[in-house]
PDB file of C-alpha atoms in Angstrom:
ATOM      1  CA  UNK A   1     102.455  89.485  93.010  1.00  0.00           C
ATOM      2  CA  UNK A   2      99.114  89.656  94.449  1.00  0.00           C
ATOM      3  CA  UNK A   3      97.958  87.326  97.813  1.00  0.00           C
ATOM      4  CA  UNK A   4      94.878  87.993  99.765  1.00  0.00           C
ATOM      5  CA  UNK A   5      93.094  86.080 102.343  1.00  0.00           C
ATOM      6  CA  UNK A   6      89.490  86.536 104.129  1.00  0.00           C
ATOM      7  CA  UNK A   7      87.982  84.909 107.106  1.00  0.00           C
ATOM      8  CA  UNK A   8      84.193  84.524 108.414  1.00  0.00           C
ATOM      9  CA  UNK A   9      82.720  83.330 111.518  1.00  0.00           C
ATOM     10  CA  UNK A  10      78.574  83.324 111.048  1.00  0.00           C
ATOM     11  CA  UNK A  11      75.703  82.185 112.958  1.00  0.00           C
ATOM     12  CA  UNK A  12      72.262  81.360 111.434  1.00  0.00           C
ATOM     13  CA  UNK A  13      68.922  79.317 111.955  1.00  0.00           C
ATOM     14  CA  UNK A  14      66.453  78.065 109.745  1.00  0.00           C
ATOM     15  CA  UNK A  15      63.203  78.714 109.929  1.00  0.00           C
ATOM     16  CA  UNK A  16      60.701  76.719 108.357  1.00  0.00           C
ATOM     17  CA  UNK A  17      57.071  77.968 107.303  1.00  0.00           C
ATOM     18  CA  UNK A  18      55.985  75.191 104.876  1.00  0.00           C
ATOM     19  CA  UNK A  19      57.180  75.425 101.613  1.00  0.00           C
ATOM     20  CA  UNK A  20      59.513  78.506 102.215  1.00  0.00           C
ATOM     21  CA  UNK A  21      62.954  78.268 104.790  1.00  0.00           C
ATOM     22  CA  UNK A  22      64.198  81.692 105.752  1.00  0.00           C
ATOM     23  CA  UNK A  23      67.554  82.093 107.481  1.00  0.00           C
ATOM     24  CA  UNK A  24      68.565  85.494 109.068  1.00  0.00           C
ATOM     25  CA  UNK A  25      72.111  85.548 110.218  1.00  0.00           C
ATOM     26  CA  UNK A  26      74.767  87.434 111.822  1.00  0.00           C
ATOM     27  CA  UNK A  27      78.421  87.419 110.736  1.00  0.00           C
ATOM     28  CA  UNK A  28      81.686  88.773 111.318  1.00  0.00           C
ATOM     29  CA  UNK A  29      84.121  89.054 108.577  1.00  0.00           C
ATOM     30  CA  UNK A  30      88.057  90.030 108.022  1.00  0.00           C
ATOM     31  CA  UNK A  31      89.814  90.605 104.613  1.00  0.00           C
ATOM     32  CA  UNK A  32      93.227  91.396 103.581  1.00  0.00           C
ATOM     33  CA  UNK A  33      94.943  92.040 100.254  1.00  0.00           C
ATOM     34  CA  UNK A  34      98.005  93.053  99.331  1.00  0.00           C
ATOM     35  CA  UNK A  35      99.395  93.847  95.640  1.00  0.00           C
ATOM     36  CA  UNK A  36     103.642  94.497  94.943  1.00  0.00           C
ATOM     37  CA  UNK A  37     104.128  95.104  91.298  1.00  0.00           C
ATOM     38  CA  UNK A  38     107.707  95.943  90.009  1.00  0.00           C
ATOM     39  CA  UNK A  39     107.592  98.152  86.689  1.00  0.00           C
ATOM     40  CA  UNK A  40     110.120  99.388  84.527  1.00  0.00           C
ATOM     41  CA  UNK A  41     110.409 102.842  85.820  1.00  0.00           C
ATOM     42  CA  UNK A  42     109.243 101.943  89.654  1.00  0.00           C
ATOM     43  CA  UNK A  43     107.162  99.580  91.987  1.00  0.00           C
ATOM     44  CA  UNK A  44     104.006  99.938  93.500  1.00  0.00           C
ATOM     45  CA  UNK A  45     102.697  98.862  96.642  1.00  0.00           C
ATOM     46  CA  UNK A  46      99.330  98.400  97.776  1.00  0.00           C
ATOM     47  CA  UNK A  47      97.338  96.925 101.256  1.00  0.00           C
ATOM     48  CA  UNK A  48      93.903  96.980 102.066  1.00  0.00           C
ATOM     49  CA  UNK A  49      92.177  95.311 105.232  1.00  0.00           C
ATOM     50  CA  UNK A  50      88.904  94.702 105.982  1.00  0.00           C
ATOM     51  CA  UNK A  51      87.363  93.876 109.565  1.00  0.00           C
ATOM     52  CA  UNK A  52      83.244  94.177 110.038  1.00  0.00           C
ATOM     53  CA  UNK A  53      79.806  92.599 110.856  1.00  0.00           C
ATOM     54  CA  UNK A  54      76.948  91.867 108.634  1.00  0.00           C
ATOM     55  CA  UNK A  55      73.583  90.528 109.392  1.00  0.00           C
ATOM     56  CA  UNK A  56      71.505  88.656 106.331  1.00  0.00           C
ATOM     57  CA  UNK A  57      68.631  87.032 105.182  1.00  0.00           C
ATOM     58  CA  UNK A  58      68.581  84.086 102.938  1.00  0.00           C
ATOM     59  CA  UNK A  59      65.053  82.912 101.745  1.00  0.00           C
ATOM     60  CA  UNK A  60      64.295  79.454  99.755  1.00  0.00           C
ATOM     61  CA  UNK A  61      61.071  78.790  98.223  1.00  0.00           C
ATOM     62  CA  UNK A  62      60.041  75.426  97.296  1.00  0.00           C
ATOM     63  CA  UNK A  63      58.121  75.964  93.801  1.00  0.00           C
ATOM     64  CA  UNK A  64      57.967  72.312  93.032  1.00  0.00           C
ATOM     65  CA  UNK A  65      59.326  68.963  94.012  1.00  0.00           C
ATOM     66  CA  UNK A  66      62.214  69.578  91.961  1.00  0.00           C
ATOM     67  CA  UNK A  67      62.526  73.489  91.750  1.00  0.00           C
ATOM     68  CA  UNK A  68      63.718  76.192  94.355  1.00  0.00           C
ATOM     69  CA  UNK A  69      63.784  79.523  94.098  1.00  0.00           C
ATOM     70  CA  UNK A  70      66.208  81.597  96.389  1.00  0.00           C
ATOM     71  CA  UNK A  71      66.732  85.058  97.214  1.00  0.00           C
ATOM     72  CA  UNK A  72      69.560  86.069  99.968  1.00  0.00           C
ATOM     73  CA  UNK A  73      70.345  89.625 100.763  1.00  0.00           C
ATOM     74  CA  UNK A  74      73.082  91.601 103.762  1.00  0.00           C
ATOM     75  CA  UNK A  75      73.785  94.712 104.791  1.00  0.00           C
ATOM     76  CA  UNK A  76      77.188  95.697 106.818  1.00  0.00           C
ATOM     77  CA  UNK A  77      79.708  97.932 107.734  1.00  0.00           C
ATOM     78  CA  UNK A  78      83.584  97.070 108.012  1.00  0.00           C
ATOM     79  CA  UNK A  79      86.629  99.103 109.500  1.00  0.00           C
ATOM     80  CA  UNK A  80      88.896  99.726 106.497  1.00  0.00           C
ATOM     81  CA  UNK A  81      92.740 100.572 106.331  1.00  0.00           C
ATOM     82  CA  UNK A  82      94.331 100.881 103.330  1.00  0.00           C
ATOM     83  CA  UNK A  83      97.206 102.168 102.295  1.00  0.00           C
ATOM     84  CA  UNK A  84      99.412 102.985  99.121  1.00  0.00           C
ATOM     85  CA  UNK A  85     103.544 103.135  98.348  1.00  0.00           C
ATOM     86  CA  UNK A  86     105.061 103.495  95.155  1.00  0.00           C
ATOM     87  CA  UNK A  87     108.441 104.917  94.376  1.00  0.00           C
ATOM     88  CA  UNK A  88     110.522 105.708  90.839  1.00  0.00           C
ATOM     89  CA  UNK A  89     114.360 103.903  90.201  1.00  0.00           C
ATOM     90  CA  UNK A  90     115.219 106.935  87.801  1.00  0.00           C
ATOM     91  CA  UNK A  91     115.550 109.570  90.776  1.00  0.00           C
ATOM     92  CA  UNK A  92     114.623 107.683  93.907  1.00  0.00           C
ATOM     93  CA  UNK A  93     111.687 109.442  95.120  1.00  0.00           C
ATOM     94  CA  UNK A  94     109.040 107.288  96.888  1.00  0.00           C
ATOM     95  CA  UNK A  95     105.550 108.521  98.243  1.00  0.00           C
ATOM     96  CA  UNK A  96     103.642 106.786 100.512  1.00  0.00           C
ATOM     97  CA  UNK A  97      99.285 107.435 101.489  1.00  0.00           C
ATOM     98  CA  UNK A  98      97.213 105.705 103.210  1.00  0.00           C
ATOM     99  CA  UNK A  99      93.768 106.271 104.854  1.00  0.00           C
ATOM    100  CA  UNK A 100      90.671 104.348 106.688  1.00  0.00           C
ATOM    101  CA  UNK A 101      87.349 104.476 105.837  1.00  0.00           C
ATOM    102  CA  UNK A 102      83.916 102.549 107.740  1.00  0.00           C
ATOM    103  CA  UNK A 103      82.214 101.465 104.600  1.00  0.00           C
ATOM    104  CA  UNK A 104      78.450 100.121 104.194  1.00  0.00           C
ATOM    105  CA  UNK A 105      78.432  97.661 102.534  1.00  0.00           C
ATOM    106  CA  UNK A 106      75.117  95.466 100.520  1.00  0.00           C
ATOM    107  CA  UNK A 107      74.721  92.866  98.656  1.00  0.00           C
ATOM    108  CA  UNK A 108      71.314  90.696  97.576  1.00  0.00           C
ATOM    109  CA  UNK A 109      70.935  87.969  95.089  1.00  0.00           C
ATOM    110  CA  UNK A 110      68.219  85.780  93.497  1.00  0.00           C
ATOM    111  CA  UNK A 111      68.983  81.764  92.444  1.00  0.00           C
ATOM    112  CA  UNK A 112      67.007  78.809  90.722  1.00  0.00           C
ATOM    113  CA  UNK A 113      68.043  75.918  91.609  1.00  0.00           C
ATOM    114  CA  UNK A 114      66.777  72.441  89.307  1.00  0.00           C
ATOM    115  CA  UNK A 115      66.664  68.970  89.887  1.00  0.00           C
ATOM    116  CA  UNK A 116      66.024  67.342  86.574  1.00  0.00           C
ATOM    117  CA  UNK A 117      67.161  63.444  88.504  1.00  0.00           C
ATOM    118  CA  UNK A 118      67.853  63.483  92.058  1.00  0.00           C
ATOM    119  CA  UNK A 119      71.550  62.742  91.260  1.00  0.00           C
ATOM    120  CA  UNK A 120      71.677  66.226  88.908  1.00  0.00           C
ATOM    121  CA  UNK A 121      71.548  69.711  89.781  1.00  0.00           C
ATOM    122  CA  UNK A 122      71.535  72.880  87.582  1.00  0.00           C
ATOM    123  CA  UNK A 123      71.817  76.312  89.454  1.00  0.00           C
ATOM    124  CA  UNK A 124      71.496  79.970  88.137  1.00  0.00           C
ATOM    125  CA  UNK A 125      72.355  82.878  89.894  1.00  0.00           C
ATOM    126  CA  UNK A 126      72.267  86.832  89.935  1.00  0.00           C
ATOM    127  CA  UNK A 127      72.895  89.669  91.986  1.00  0.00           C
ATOM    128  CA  UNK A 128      74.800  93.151  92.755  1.00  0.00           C
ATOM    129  CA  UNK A 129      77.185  93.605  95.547  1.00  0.00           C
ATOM    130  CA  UNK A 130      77.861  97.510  97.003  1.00  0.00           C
ATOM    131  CA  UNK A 131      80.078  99.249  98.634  1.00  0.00           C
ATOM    132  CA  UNK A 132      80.133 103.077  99.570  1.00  0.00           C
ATOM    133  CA  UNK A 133      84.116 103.432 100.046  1.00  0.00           C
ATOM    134  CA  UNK A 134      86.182 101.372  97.986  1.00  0.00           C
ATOM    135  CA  UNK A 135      89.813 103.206  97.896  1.00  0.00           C
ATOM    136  CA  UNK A 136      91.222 105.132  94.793  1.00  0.00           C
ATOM    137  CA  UNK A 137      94.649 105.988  94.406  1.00  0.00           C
ATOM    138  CA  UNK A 138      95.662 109.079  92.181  1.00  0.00           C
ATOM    139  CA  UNK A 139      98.387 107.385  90.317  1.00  0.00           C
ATOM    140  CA  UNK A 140      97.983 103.432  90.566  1.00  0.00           C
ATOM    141  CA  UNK A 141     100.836 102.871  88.299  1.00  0.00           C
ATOM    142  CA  UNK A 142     103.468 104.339  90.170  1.00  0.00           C
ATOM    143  CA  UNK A 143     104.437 106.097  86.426  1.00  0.00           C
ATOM    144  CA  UNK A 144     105.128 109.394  88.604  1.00  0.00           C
ATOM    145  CA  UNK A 145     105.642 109.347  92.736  1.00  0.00           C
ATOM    146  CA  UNK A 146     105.358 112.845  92.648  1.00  0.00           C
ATOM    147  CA  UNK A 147     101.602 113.144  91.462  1.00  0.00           C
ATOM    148  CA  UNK A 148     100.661 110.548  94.717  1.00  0.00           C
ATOM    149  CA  UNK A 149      98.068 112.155  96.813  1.00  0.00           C
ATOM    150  CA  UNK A 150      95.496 111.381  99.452  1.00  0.00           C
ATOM    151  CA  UNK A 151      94.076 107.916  98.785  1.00  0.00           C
ATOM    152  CA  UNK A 152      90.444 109.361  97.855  1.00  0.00           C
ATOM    153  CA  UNK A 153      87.180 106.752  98.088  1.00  0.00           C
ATOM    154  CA  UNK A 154      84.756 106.482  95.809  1.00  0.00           C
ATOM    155  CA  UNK A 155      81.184 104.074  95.437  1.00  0.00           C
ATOM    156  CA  UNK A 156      80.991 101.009  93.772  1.00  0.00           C
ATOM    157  CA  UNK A 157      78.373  98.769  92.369  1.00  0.00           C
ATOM    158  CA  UNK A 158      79.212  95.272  90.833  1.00  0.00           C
ATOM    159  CA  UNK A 159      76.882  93.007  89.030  1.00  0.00           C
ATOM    160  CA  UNK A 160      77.524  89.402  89.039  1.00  0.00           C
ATOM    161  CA  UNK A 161      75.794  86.284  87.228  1.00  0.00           C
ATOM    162  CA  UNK A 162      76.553  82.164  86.934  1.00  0.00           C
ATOM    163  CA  UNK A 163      76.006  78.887  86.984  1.00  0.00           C
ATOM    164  CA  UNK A 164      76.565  75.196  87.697  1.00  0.00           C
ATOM    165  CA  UNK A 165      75.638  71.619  86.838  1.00  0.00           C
ATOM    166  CA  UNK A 166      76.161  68.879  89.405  1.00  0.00           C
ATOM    167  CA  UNK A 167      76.607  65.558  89.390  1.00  0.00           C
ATOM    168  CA  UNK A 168      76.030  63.424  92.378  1.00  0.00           C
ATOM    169  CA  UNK A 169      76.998  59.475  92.548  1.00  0.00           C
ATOM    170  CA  UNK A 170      77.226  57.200  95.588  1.00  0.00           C
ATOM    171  CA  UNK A 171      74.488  54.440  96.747  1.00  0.00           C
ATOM    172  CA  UNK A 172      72.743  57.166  98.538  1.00  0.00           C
ATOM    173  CA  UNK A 173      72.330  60.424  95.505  1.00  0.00           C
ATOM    174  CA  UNK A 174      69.115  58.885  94.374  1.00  0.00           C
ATOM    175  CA  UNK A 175      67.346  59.732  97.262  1.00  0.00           C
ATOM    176  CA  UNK A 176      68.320  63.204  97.619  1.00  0.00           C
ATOM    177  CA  UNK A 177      66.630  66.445  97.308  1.00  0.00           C
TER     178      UNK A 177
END
């Protein structure tokens, strides 16, 4: 089973200098995961909690009545504990590691955003999240308690793309932008 949960409070402002809004902001953020998977030969245990600031940037650019083009970007650092227990039914050993690590983390992102009729909007996105210490354990599987170690860290860089299509309705979504 797998549950997780994350929390932000932010604060931001727009600023607006014609055509273009840019919002800075300032957030604080907590995360927490936690994984328990039962295999044939063991289980395997794993938490991970997150608690940091960020401050960002999100930019708009009005290229037309019915066009915007975004960028956003944030830069941050978090307190991270994590920590790691498997064990084996066969003999009953059990190993346990665990570890905390101050990441920096980054993330930026461009978007179009369309409005064909005032009711519809289509959106596009892009962008790459990182993170310097995202945790690694030596034997994630729990095949083999005795090969656990120290829970090492290692970088990580994720792209990410999408979209939408929205449909707005009410006496009041032709008039929108």
């Amino acid at each position: 089973s797998y549950q997780s949960w994350q929390g932000e409070l932010k604060a931001a402002t727009d600023l607006r200098f014609g055509r273009v809004v840019v919002t800075p902001s300032m957030s604080l953020f907590s995360k927490d995961a936690r994984s328990y998977q039962n295999l044939l030969d063991g289980a395997a245990n794993s938490n991970w909690t997150d608690w940091g600031a960020k401050i960002g940037i999100d930019t708009t650019v009005e290229i037309s009545d019915r066009a915007l083009l975004g960028f956003r970007g944030s830069v941050g650092t978090a307190y991270r504990a994590v920590s790691f227990a498997q064990g084996a039914t066969a003999d009953f050993t059990s190993s346990e590691a665990s570890a905390i690590g101050r990441p920096f983390l980054a993330a930026s992102e461009v978007n179009l955003i369309w409005k064909p009729q005032a009711w519809q909007t289509i959106k596009a996105y892009a962008g790459i999240q990182f993170d310097s210490r995202v945790p690694n354990s030596p034997d994630p599987y729990a095949i083999d308690p005795s090969t656990a170690g120290a829970v090492t860290f290692q970088t990580v860089q994720s792209f990410y793309f999408g979209g939408s299509f929205k449909l707005e309705y009410g006496s009041d979504a032709a008039t929108r932008f």
